[in-house]
Coordinates of C-alpha atoms and ligand atoms in Angstrom, one line a residue:
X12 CA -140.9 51.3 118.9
X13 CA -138.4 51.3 121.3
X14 CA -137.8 47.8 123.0
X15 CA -136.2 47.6 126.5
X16 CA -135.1 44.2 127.3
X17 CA -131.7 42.8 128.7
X18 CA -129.1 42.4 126.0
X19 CA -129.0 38.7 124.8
X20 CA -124.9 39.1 125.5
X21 CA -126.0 39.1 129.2
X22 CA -126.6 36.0 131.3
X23 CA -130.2 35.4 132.7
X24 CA -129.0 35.5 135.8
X25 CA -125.8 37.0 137.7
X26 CA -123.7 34.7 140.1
X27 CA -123.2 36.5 143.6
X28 CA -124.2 36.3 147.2
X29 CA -127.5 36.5 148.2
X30 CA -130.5 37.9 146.4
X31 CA -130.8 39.7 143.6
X32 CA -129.5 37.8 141.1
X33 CA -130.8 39.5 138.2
X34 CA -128.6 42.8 138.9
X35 CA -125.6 43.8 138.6
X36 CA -123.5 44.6 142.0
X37 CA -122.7 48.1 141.1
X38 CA -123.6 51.0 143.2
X39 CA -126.4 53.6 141.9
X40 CA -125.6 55.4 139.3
X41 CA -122.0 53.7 138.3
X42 CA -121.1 53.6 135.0
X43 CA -119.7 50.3 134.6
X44 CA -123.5 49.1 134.1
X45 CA -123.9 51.4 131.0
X46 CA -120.6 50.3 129.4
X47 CA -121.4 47.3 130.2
X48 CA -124.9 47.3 129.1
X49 CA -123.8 48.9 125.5
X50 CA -120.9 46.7 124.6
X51 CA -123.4 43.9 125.4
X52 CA -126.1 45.2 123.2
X53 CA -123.2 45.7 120.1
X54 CA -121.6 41.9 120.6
X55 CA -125.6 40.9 119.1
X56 CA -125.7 44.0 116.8
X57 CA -122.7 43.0 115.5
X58 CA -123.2 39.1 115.8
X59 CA -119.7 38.5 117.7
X60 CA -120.9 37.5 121.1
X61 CA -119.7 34.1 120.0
X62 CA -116.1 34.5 119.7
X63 CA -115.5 37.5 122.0
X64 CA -113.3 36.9 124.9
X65 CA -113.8 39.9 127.5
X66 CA -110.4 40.3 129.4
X67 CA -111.6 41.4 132.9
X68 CA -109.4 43.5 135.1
X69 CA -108.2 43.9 138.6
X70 CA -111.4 46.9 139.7
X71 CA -115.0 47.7 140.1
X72 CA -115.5 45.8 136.7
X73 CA -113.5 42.5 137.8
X74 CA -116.6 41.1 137.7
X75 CA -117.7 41.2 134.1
X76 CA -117.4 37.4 133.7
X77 CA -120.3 37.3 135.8
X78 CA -122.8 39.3 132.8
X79 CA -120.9 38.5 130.0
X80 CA -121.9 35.9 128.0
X81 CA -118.6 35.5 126.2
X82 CA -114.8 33.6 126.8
X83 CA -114.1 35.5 130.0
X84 CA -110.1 35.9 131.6
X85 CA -109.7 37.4 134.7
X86 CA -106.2 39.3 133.8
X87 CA -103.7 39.6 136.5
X88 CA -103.9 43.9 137.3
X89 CA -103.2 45.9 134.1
X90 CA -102.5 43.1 132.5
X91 CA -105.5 42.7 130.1
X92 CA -103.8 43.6 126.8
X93 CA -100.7 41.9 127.7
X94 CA -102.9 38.7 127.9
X95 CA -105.1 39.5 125.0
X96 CA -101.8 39.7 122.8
X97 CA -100.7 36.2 123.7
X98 CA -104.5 35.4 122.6
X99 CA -104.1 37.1 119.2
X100 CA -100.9 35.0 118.9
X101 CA -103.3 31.6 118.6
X102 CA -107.0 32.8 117.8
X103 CA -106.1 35.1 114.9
X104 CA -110.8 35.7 114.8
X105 CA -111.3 36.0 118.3
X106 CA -112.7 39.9 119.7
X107 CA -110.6 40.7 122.3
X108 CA -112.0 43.5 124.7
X109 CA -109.8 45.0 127.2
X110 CA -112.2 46.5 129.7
X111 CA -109.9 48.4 132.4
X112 CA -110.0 51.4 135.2
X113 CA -107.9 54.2 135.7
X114 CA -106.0 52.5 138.3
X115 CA -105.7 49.1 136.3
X116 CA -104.8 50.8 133.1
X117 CA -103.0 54.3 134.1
X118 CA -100.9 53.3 137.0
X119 CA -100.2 49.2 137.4
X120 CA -100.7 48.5 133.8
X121 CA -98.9 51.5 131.9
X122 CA -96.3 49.2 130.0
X123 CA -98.9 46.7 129.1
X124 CA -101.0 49.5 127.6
X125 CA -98.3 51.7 125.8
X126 CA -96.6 48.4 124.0
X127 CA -100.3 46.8 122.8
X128 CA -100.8 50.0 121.5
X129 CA -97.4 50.6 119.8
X130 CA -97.4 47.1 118.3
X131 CA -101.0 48.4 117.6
X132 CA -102.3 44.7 118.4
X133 CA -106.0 43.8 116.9
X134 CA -108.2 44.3 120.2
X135 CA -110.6 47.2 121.4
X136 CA -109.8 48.5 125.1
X137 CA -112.5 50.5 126.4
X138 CA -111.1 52.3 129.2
X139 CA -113.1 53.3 131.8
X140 CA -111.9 56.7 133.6
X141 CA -113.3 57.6 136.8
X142 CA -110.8 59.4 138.1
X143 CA -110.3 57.5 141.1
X144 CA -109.8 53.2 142.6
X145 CA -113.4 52.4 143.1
X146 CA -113.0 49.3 144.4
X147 CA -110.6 49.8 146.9
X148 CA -112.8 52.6 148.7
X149 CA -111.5 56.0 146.3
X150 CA -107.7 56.3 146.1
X151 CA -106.3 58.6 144.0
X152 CA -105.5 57.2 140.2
X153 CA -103.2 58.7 137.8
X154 CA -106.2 60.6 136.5
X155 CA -107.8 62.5 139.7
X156 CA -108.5 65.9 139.0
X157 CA -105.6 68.7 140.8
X158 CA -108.0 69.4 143.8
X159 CA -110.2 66.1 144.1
X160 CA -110.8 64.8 147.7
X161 CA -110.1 60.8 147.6
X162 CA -108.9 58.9 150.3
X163 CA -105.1 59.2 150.0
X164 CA -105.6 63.0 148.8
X165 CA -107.7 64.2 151.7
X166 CA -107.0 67.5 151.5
X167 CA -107.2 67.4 147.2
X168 CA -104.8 66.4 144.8
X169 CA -102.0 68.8 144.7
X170 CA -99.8 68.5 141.0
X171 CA -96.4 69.5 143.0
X172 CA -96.7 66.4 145.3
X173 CA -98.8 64.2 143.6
X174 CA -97.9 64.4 139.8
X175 CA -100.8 65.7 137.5
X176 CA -103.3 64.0 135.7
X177 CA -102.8 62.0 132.7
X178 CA -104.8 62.0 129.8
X179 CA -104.2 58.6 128.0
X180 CA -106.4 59.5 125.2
X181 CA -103.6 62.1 124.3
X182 CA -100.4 59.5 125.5
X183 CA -102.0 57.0 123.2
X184 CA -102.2 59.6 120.4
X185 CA -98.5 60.1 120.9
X186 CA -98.3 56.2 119.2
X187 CA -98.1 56.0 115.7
X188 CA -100.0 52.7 115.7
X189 CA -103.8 52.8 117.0
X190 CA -106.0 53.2 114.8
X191 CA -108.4 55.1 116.5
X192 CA -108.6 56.6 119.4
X193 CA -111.4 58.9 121.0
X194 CA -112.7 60.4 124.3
X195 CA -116.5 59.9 125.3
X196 CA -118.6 60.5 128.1
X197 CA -121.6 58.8 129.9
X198 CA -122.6 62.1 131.8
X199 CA -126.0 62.6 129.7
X200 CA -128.5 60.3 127.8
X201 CA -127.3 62.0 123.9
X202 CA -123.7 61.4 125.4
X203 CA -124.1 57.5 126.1
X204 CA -125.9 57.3 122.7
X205 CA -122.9 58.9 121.1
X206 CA -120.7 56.7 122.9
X207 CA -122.6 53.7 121.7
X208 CA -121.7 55.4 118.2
X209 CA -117.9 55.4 119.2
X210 CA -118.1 51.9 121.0
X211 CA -119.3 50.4 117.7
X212 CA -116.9 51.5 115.7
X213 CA -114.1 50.4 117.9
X214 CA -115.0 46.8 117.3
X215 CA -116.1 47.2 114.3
X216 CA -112.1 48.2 113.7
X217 CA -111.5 44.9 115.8
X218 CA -113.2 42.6 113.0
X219 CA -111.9 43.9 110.2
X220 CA -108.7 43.7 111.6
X221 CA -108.0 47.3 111.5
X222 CA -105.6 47.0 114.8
X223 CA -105.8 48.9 117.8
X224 CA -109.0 50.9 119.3
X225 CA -109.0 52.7 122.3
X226 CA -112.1 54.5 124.0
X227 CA -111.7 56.1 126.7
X228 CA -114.9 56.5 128.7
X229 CA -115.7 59.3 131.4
X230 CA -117.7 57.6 133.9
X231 CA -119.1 58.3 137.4
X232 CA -118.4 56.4 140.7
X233 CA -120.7 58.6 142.9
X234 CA -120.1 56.3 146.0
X235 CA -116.8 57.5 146.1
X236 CA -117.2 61.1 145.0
X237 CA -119.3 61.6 147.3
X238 CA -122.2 62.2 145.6
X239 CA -125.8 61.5 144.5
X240 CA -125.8 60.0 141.2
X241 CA -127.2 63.3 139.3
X242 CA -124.7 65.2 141.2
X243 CA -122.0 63.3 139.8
X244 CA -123.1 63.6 136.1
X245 CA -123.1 67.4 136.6
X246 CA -119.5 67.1 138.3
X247 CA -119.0 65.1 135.4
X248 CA -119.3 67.9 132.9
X249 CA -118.8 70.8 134.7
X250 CA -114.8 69.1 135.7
X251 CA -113.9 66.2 134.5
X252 CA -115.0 67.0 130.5
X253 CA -113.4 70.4 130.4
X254 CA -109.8 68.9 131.9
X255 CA -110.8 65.4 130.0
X256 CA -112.2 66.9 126.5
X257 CA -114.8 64.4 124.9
X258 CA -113.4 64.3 121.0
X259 CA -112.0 62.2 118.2
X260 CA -108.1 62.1 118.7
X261 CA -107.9 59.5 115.7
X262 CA -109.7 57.6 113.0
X263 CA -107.9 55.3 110.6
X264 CA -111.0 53.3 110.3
X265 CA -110.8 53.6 106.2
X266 CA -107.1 53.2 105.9
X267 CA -106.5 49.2 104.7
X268 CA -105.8 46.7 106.8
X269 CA -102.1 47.3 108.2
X270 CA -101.5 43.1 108.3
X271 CA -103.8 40.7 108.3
X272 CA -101.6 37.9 109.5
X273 CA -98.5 37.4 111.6
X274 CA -95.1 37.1 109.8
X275 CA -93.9 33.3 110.7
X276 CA -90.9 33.4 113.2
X277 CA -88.2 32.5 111.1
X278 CA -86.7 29.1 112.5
X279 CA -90.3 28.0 111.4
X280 CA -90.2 29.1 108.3
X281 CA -86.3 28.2 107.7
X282 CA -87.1 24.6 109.1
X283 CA -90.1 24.2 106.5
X284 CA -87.9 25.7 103.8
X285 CA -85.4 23.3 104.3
X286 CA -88.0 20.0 104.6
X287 CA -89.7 21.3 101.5
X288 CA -86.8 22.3 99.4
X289 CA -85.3 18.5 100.0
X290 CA -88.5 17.3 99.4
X291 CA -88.5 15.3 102.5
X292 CA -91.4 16.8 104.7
X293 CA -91.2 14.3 107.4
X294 CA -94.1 11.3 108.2
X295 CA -96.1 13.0 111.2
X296 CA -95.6 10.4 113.4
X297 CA -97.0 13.0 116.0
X298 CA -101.3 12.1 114.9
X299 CA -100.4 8.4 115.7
X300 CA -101.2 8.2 119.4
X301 CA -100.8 11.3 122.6
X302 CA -97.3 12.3 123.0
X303 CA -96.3 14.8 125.5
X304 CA -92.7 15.3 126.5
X305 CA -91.8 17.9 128.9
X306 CA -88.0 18.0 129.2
X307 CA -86.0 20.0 131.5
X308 CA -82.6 20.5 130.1
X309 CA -80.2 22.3 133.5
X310 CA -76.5 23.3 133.8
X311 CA -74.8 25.8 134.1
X312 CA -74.2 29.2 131.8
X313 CA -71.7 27.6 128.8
X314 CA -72.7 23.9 129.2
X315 CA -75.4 24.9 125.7
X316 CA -78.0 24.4 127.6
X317 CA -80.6 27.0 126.2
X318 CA -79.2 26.4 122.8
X319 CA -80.1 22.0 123.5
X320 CA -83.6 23.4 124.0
X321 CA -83.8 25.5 121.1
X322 CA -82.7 22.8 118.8
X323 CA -85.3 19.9 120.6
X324 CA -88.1 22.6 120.1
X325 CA -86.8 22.7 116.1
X326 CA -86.6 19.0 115.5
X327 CA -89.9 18.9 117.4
X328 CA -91.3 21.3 115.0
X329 CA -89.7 19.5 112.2
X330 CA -91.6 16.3 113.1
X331 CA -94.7 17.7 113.2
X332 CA -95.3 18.4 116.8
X333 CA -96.3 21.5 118.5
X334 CA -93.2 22.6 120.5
X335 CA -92.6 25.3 123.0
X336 CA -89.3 26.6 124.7
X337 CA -88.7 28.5 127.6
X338 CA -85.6 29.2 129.2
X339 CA -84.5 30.3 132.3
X340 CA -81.2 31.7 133.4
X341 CA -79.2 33.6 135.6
X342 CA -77.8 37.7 135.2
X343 CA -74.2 35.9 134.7
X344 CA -73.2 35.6 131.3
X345 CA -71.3 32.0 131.8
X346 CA -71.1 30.0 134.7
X347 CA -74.8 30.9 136.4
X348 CA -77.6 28.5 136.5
X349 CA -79.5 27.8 133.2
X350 CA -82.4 25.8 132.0
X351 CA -84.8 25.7 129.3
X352 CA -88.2 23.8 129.5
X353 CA -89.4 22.6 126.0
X354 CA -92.8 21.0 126.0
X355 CA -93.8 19.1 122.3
X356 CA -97.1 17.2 121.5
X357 CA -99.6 16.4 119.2
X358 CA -101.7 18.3 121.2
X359 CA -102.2 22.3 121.5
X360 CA -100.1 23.5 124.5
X361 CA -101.4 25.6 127.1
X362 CA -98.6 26.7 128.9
X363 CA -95.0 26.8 128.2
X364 CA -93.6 26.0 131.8
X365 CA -92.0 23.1 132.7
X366 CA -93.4 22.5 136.1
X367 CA -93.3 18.5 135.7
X368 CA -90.9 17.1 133.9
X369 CA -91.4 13.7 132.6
X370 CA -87.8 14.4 131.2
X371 CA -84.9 15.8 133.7
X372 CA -81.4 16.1 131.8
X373 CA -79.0 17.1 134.5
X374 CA -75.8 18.2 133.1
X375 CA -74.8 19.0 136.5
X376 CA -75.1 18.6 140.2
X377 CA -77.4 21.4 140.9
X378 CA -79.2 20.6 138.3
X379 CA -79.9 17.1 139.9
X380 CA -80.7 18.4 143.5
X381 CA -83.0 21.2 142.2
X382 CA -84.9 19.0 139.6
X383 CA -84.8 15.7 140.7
X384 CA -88.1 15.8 143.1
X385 CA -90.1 17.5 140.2
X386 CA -89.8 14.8 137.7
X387 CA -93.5 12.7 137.4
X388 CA -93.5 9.0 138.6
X389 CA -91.9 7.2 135.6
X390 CA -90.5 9.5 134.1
X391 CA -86.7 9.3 132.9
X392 CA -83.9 11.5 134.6
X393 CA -80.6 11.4 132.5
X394 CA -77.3 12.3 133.9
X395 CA -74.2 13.7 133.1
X396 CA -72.4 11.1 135.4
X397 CA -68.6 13.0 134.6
X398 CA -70.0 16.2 136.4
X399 CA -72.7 14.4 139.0
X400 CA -70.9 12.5 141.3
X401 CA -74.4 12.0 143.3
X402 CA -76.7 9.3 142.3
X403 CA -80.6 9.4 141.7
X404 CA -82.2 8.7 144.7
X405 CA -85.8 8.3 143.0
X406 CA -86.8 4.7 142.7
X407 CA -90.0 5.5 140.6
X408 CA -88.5 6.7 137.7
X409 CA -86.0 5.7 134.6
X410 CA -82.8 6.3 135.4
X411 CA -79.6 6.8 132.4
X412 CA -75.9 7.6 133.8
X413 CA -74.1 8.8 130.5
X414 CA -70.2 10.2 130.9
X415 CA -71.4 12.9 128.6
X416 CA -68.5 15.5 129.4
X417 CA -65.9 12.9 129.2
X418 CA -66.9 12.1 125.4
X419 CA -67.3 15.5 124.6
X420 CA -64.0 16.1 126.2
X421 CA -62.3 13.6 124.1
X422 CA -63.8 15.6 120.9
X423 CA -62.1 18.4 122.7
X424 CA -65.4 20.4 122.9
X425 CA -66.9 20.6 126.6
X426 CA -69.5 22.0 125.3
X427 CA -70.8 19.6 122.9
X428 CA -72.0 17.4 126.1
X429 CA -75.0 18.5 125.6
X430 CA -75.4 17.3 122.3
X431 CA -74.4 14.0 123.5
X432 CA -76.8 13.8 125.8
X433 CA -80.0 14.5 123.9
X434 CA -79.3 12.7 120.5
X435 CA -79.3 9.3 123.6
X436 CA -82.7 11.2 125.2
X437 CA -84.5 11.0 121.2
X438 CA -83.0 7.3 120.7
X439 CA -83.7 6.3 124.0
X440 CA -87.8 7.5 123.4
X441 CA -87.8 5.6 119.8
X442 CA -87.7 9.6 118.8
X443 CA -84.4 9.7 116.6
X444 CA -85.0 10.2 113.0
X445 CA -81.5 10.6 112.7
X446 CA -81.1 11.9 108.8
X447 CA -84.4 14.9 110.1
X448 CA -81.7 15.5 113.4
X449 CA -78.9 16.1 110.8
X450 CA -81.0 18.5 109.0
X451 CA -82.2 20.5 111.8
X452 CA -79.2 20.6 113.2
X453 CA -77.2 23.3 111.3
X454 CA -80.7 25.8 112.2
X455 CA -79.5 25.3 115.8
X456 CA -75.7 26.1 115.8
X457 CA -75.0 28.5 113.4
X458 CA -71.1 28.5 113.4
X459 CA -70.0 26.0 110.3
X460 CA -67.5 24.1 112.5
X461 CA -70.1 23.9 114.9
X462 CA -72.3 22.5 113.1
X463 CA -69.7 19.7 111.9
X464 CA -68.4 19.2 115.2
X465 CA -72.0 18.6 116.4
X466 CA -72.6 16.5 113.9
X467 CA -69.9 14.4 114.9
X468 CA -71.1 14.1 118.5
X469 CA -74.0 13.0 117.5
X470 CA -72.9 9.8 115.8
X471 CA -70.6 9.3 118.5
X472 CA -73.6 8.9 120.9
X473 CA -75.8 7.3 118.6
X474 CA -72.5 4.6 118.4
X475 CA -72.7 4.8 122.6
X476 CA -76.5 3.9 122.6
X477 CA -76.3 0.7 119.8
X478 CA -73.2 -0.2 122.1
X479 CA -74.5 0.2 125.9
X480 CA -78.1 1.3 125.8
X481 CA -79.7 -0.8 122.8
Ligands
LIG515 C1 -101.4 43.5 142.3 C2 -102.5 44.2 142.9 N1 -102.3 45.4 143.4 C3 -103.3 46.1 144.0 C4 -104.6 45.6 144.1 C5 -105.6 46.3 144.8 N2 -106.6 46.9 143.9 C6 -107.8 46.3 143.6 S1 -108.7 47.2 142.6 C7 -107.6 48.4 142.5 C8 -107.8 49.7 141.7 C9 -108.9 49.7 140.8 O1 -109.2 50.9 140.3 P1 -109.6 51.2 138.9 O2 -108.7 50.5 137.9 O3 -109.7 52.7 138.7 O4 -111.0 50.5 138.7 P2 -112.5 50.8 139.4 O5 -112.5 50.0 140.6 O6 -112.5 52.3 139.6 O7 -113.4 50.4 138.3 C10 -106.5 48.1 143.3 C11 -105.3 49.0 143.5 C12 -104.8 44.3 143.6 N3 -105.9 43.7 143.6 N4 -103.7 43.7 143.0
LIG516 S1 -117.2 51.9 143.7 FE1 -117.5 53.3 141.9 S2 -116.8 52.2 140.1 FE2 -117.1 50.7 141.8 S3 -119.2 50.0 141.5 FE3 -119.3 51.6 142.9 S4 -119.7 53.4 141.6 FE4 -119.0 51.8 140.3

């Protein structure tokens, strides 16, 4: 017995204007509905639906988040796997379907597509070729046929002045990574049932952490062919199969699992090394109560100020917060503007960008007039008062003038001002644990008289805070 019902995947109802809430918004005879409609059906089948995360694109199918009954992302246009591999980095059991267009995958999204696919990330991106922008009104994509009418080809595609279309089953076969790769076609009822076949397998791949599946689906948009919706099928297969053949490029399905896991970044892995190995795996003082400190460290190229962030984010780390660092800087090599943003917490972090500062470290003047506005009511600006002749005009926040150049200058090091400067930021916070700073330290600056000479600074400014700050 056959049993037609709406795949449990689906909503009950669809969000949109007006009535009709109980179908979908694509035109008659579009094949979004039947991809949809299968990749539904195999998230029960396959008992996933609960830790699927559908990446929507910029297209017809934008609006999958309205149908699916998963984690939904709208993805910036071609951006899908890009953002599905920053999910992979965090939710190593999460299915991740990149569902893209022609247009969104072939033209705008190329890079994001060829570098998922050559880093062979774990997701399945079913990629739905129409040969042409549906919703834009039927511009010619990368994959319109030499000849087809659209919009911007009104007189057909000609290969000489348009380019010629791309097959990205075959591009993706010229990566060594995918695991499997193959061509289907919705044009007839035994074709959808063999894509359902192909569609399976793909995620299947997916949770056993196989790596990277890509289907590439044939699919009509009769609006803007032109056509009825049986007219398209038979265009389908009498011009778009025989330029787009329907086969199996690649199937690594059997081969074992290439990784399982990611390989730790290796400051991580020195950092817990070196805790471990001295037996001194700090207290994590982080679980004790809701810490979030989002510093802003800015100079100028040469003043360390990247290389600051990097070693906050490790003694972070070390003390058992969650850390990120993002840095920002100029095309100059030295003397443009820098700064890094490092966010660390006891909390998971969603986003690495230091848009409010509860933490400004100016090392310059720049630095001061650019930040200074950002930084949240009561939070602490510190400034390098030998290079900033201006003072803090913000009365709602902490305020620390420290002659950080001028000490470092005495230690004959310019650079080291930076040093100076956030060894008084972690005392000042009740943050310093001074012998964990001396051991992360030497991960940071990798030079040997560096790393003494940081050393150094550092007791120097711990000296300055017990003597003018304590
Ligand atoms: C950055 C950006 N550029 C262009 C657009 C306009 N735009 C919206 S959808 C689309 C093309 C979609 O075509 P396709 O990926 O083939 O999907 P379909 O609609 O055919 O399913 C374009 C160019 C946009 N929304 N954002
Ligand atoms: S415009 Fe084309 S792709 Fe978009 S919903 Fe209509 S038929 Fe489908």
């Amino acid at each position: 017995m056959i049993v037609k019902e709406k795949p449990k995947a689906f909503y009950d109802t669809f969000e949109r204007k007006g009535a009709g809430q109980e179908v979908t918004h694509y035109c008659p005879g579009c094949g979004h509905g039947t991809a949809h409609k299968l990749i539904a059906e195999l998230l029960v089948e396959l008992d996933i639906q609960d830790r699927t995360i559908f990446l929507s694109p910029v297209g017809c199918s934008v609006f999958a988040y309205y149908y699916m009954d998963t984690g939904n992302i709208q993805c910036a246009h071609g951006r899908a796997p890009a953002v599905g591999t920053g999910i992979r980095r965090t939710h190593k059991d999460a299915i991740l379907i990149s569902y893209q267009g022609d247009g969104d995958l072939a033209a705008i999204g190329t890079a994001e597509i060829i570098h998922a696919a050559n880093r062979g990330e774990n997701m399945t991106v079913f990629f739905i070729n129409n040969a042409i922008y549906g919703m834009t009104g039927g511009q010619m994509a990368p994959t319109t046929l030499e000849g087809q009418k659209t919009l911007t080809t009104p007189l057909g595609r000609s290969s000489g002045r348009d380019g010629n279309p791309i097959g990205m089953a075959e591009v993706m076969d010229a990566i060594k990574a995918p695991v499997y790769i193959e061509r289907v076609s919705l044009s007839t009822p035994g074709k959808v049932l063999k894509a359902r076949k192909v569609f399976k397998k793909a995620l299947e791949n997916q949770i056993d952490k196989k790596g990277f599946s890509f289907v590439e689906v044939l699919s009509p948009c009769p609006i803007n062919w032109k056509m009825d919706p049986v007219e398209a099928r038979s265009w389908m297969q009498e011009h778009l199969e025989p330029l787009y053949p329907v086969r199996n490029f690649r199937d690594g399905s059997h081969l074992p699992v290439p990784h399982d896991d990611f390989i730790p970044f290796m400051k991580e892995d020195e950092i817990i090394n070196l805790l471990s190995s001295g037996g001194a795996i700090p207290d994590v003082k982080a679980s004790e109560s809701d810490l979030e400190q989002r510093v802003k460290i800015a100079g100028f190229g040469g003043q360390g100020v990247l290389s600051a962030g990097i070693l906050l984010a490790n003694y972070a780390i070390a003390s058992g917060y969650e850390a990120t660092w993002l840095p920002s800087y100029g095309p100059e090599m030295r003397g443009g503007k820098a700064n890094a943003g490092v966010i660390f917490s006891n909390r998971s972090i969603g986003s690495p960008v230091v848009a409010e500062p509860n933490v400004l470290i100016a090392l310059n003047s720049p630095s001061l007039t650019s930040f200074e506005n950002d930084v949240e009511p009561g939070g602490l600006i510190m400034v390098n008062s030998t290079l900033v002749r201006e003072e803090v005009k913000r009365d709602d926040v902490d305020v620390l003038y420290i002659p950080a150049s001028e000490m470092a200058r005495e230690s004959g090091v310019l650079a080291t001002a930076n040093i100076i400067m956030l060894t008084i930021y972690l005392k000042y916070k009740g943050l310093a644990d001074t012998e964990l700073l001396r051991k992360v330290l030497p991960l940071s600056v990798k030079r040997k008289d560096a790393v003494d000479l940081n050393l150094k600074m550092m007791e120097k400014a711990l000296a300055y805070y017990d003597r003018e700050l304590a």
